[in-house]
PDB file of C-alpha atoms in Angstrom:
ATOM      1  CA  UNK A 501     227.985 -10.817  33.378  1.00 48.00           C
ATOM      2  CA  UNK A 502     230.329 -11.374  30.466  1.00 50.00           C
ATOM      3  CA  UNK A 503     230.112  -9.269  27.347  1.00 51.00           C
ATOM      4  CA  UNK A 504     230.190 -10.604  23.803  1.00 52.00           C
ATOM      5  CA  UNK A 505     233.102  -9.617  21.552  1.00 50.00           C
ATOM      6  CA  UNK A 506     231.259  -6.775  19.730  1.00 61.00           C
ATOM      7  CA  UNK A 507     229.912  -5.463  23.047  1.00 62.00           C
ATOM      8  CA  UNK A 508     233.357  -5.607  24.628  1.00 76.00           C
ATOM      9  CA  UNK A 509     234.767  -3.789  21.599  1.00 83.00           C
ATOM     10  CA  UNK A 510     232.117  -1.046  21.844  1.00 86.00           C
ATOM     11  CA  UNK A 511     232.802  -0.618  25.531  1.00 90.00           C
ATOM     12  CA  UNK A 512     236.580  -0.618  25.014  1.00 91.00           C
ATOM     13  CA  UNK A 513     236.266   1.921  22.202  1.00 92.00           C
ATOM     14  CA  UNK A 514     234.134   4.220  24.350  1.00 92.00           C
ATOM     15  CA  UNK A 515     236.502   3.761  27.300  1.00 93.00           C
ATOM     16  CA  UNK A 516     239.375   4.843  25.023  1.00 94.00           C
ATOM     17  CA  UNK A 517     237.380   7.914  23.943  1.00 93.00           C
ATOM     18  CA  UNK A 518     236.753   8.826  27.606  1.00 92.00           C
ATOM     19  CA  UNK A 519     240.445   8.291  28.438  1.00 92.00           C
ATOM     20  CA  UNK A 520     241.489  10.537  25.540  1.00 93.00           C
ATOM     21  CA  UNK A 521     239.008  13.239  26.588  1.00 92.00           C
ATOM     22  CA  UNK A 522     240.195  13.063  30.208  1.00 91.00           C
ATOM     23  CA  UNK A 523     243.857  13.333  29.155  1.00 91.00           C
ATOM     24  CA  UNK A 524     243.226  16.395  26.978  1.00 91.00           C
ATOM     25  CA  UNK A 525     240.807  18.249  29.253  1.00 86.00           C
ATOM     26  CA  UNK A 526     241.375  20.041  32.526  1.00 87.00           C
ATOM     27  CA  UNK A 527     239.948  18.503  35.687  1.00 83.00           C
ATOM     28  CA  UNK A 528     236.397  19.518  36.507  1.00 82.00           C
ATOM     29  CA  UNK A 529     235.304  20.043  32.884  1.00 88.00           C
ATOM     30  CA  UNK A 530     231.890  18.750  31.892  1.00 90.00           C
ATOM     31  CA  UNK A 531     231.750  15.547  29.894  1.00 89.00           C
ATOM     32  CA  UNK A 532     230.623  16.307  26.315  1.00 91.00           C
ATOM     33  CA  UNK A 533     227.109  15.213  25.363  1.00 91.00           C
ATOM     34  CA  UNK A 534     228.506  12.972  22.611  1.00 92.00           C
ATOM     35  CA  UNK A 535     230.376  10.893  25.207  1.00 93.00           C
ATOM     36  CA  UNK A 536     227.374  10.858  27.531  1.00 93.00           C
ATOM     37  CA  UNK A 537     225.184   9.639  24.665  1.00 92.00           C
ATOM     38  CA  UNK A 538     227.569   6.798  23.932  1.00 92.00           C
ATOM     39  CA  UNK A 539     227.703   5.852  27.619  1.00 94.00           C
ATOM     40  CA  UNK A 540     223.904   5.915  27.959  1.00 93.00           C
ATOM     41  CA  UNK A 541     223.519   3.760  24.832  1.00 91.00           C
ATOM     42  CA  UNK A 542     225.969   1.217  26.243  1.00 92.00           C
ATOM     43  CA  UNK A 543     224.242   1.279  29.641  1.00 91.00           C
ATOM     44  CA  UNK A 544     220.915   0.520  27.974  1.00 90.00           C
ATOM     45  CA  UNK A 545     222.427  -2.558  26.320  1.00 88.00           C
ATOM     46  CA  UNK A 546     224.864  -3.818  28.956  1.00 89.00           C
ATOM     47  CA  UNK A 547     223.780  -2.436  32.317  1.00 90.00           C
ATOM     48  CA  UNK A 548     224.533   0.721  34.253  1.00 92.00           C
ATOM     49  CA  UNK A 549     226.929  -0.851  36.746  1.00 93.00           C
ATOM     50  CA  UNK A 550     229.216  -2.446  34.148  1.00 92.00           C
ATOM     51  CA  UNK A 551     229.357   0.697  31.998  1.00 93.00           C
ATOM     52  CA  UNK A 552     229.792   3.099  34.936  1.00 94.00           C
ATOM     53  CA  UNK A 553     232.654   1.004  36.302  1.00 93.00           C
ATOM     54  CA  UNK A 554     234.390   0.555  32.953  1.00 92.00           C
ATOM     55  CA  UNK A 555     234.059   4.203  31.908  1.00 93.00           C
ATOM     56  CA  UNK A 556     234.735   5.520  35.448  1.00 92.00           C
ATOM     57  CA  UNK A 557     231.432   7.388  35.612  1.00 94.00           C
ATOM     58  CA  UNK A 558     229.144   8.183  38.514  1.00 92.00           C
ATOM     59  CA  UNK A 559     226.607   5.331  38.701  1.00 92.00           C
ATOM     60  CA  UNK A 560     223.745   7.587  39.842  1.00 93.00           C
ATOM     61  CA  UNK A 561     224.416  10.164  37.124  1.00 92.00           C
ATOM     62  CA  UNK A 562     224.492   7.535  34.381  1.00 93.00           C
ATOM     63  CA  UNK A 563     221.354   5.878  35.743  1.00 92.00           C
ATOM     64  CA  UNK A 564     219.560   9.255  35.850  1.00 91.00           C
ATOM     65  CA  UNK A 565     220.455   9.948  32.217  1.00 91.00           C
ATOM     66  CA  UNK A 566     219.372   6.467  31.145  1.00 90.00           C
ATOM     67  CA  UNK A 567     216.071   6.817  32.982  1.00 87.00           C
ATOM     68  CA  UNK A 568     215.449  10.246  31.450  1.00 85.00           C
ATOM     69  CA  UNK A 569     216.119   8.832  27.993  1.00 81.00           C
ATOM     70  CA  UNK A 570     213.737   5.916  28.409  1.00 71.00           C
ATOM     71  CA  UNK A 571     211.001   7.835  30.248  1.00 69.00           C
ATOM     72  CA  UNK A 572     207.868   8.465  28.222  1.00 73.00           C
ATOM     73  CA  UNK A 573     207.593  12.055  27.021  1.00 70.00           C
ATOM     74  CA  UNK A 574     205.221  14.253  28.999  1.00 67.00           C
ATOM     75  CA  UNK A 575     201.715  14.256  27.635  1.00 70.00           C
ATOM     76  CA  UNK A 576     200.737  17.718  26.470  1.00 70.00           C
ATOM     77  CA  UNK A 577     197.331  18.774  27.633  1.00 67.00           C
ATOM     78  CA  UNK A 578     194.941  21.536  26.900  1.00 69.00           C
ATOM     79  CA  UNK A 579     194.223  24.434  29.216  1.00 72.00           C
ATOM     80  CA  UNK A 580     193.174  23.055  32.595  1.00 69.00           C
ATOM     81  CA  UNK A 581     189.459  23.098  33.224  1.00 69.00           C
ATOM     82  CA  UNK A 582     188.136  25.761  35.549  1.00 72.00           C
ATOM     83  CA  UNK A 583     185.521  23.399  36.927  1.00 70.00           C
ATOM     84  CA  UNK A 584     185.076  19.624  36.959  1.00 70.00           C
ATOM     85  CA  UNK A 585     181.929  18.032  38.327  1.00 72.00           C
ATOM     86  CA  UNK A 586     182.127  14.430  39.469  1.00 69.00           C
ATOM     87  CA  UNK A 587     178.996  12.507  40.279  1.00 68.00           C
ATOM     88  CA  UNK A 588     179.965   9.710  42.645  1.00 65.00           C
ATOM     89  CA  UNK A 589     176.501   8.183  42.693  1.00 65.00           C
ATOM     90  CA  UNK A 590     175.939   8.999  46.339  1.00 58.00           C
ATOM     91  CA  UNK A 591     172.380   9.791  47.358  1.00 60.00           C
ATOM     92  CA  UNK A 592     171.938  13.370  48.628  1.00 60.00           C
ATOM     93  CA  UNK A 593     171.030  12.818  52.246  1.00 62.00           C
ATOM     94  CA  UNK A 594     172.194  14.054  55.606  1.00 64.00           C
ATOM     95  CA  UNK A 595     174.226  17.139  56.396  1.00 70.00           C
ATOM     96  CA  UNK A 596     176.502  18.581  53.747  1.00 73.00           C
ATOM     97  CA  UNK A 597     180.187  19.269  53.918  1.00 76.00           C
ATOM     98  CA  UNK A 598     182.694  21.295  51.905  1.00 78.00           C
ATOM     99  CA  UNK A 599     186.400  20.522  51.578  1.00 77.00           C
ATOM    100  CA  UNK A 600     188.551  23.330  50.149  1.00 81.00           C
ATOM    101  CA  UNK A 601     192.269  22.938  49.503  1.00 79.00           C
ATOM    102  CA  UNK A 602     194.597  25.651  48.216  1.00 80.00           C
ATOM    103  CA  UNK A 603     198.326  26.203  47.983  1.00 76.00           C
ATOM    104  CA  UNK A 604     200.788  29.070  47.615  1.00 76.00           C
ATOM    105  CA  UNK A 605     200.835  28.724  43.809  1.00 76.00           C
ATOM    106  CA  UNK A 606     197.153  29.597  43.649  1.00 77.00           C
ATOM    107  CA  UNK A 607     195.858  26.117  42.909  1.00 77.00           C
ATOM    108  CA  UNK A 608     192.627  25.229  44.630  1.00 80.00           C
ATOM    109  CA  UNK A 609     190.358  22.233  44.934  1.00 79.00           C
ATOM    110  CA  UNK A 610     186.838  22.426  46.338  1.00 80.00           C
ATOM    111  CA  UNK A 611     184.723  19.357  46.995  1.00 77.00           C
ATOM    112  CA  UNK A 612     181.130  19.499  48.242  1.00 77.00           C
ATOM    113  CA  UNK A 613     179.179  16.452  49.343  1.00 72.00           C
ATOM    114  CA  UNK A 614     176.280  15.319  51.448  1.00 70.00           C
ATOM    115  CA  UNK A 615     176.049  12.182  53.504  1.00 65.00           C
ATOM    116  CA  UNK A 616     178.807  10.224  55.168  1.00 64.00           C
ATOM    117  CA  UNK A 617     181.181   9.486  52.280  1.00 61.00           C
ATOM    118  CA  UNK A 618     184.181  10.997  54.049  1.00 61.00           C
ATOM    119  CA  UNK A 619     186.558   8.114  53.295  1.00 67.00           C
ATOM    120  CA  UNK A 620     185.805   8.143  49.578  1.00 71.00           C
ATOM    121  CA  UNK A 621     185.969  11.932  49.366  1.00 70.00           C
ATOM    122  CA  UNK A 622     189.315  12.008  51.161  1.00 70.00           C
ATOM    123  CA  UNK A 623     190.713   9.408  48.737  1.00 75.00           C
ATOM    124  CA  UNK A 624     189.455  11.326  45.695  1.00 72.00           C
ATOM    125  CA  UNK A 625     190.743  14.627  47.089  1.00 72.00           C
ATOM    126  CA  UNK A 626     194.181  13.171  47.820  1.00 74.00           C
ATOM    127  CA  UNK A 627     194.525  11.625  44.338  1.00 74.00           C
ATOM    128  CA  UNK A 628     193.439  14.862  42.638  1.00 71.00           C
ATOM    129  CA  UNK A 629     195.629  17.069  44.820  1.00 69.00           C
ATOM    130  CA  UNK A 630     198.772  14.932  44.568  1.00 73.00           C
ATOM    131  CA  UNK A 631     198.487  14.360  40.804  1.00 69.00           C
ATOM    132  CA  UNK A 632     201.195  16.121  38.835  1.00 63.00           C
ATOM    133  CA  UNK A 633     199.664  19.052  36.980  1.00 62.00           C
ATOM    134  CA  UNK A 634     199.964  19.011  33.210  1.00 60.00           C
ATOM    135  CA  UNK A 635     200.287  22.786  33.095  1.00 53.00           C
ATOM    136  CA  UNK A 636     202.937  25.126  34.499  1.00 51.00           C
TER     137      UNK A 636
END
């Protein structure tokens, strides 16, 4: 992938800034956020591989920063409900069953049903249990 003249100039300018920082800083020092920001901006426009190679950066670290920058912000939510009732439209017939899940953090999930809807209940339970909580 070839870069246009302005893109090549931006990349060369940032590479010079990294080279200057590396020559004036002791080994093992953290890269300043200003330089990381410039690298991430270039990676968004020209690709992680090209920028990481040119600026002599860790590909995975640059990719992680780019992904974090472009990820949607977490959706704030209200206090989690203490109880949620879901009506799955299943007729109440046959023996009943209760599924209770809990973990070390104190989260719990209890599902009660009647009939033979075990496959559907297991799918619903798994999706609810594995969903990332929107509260700490």
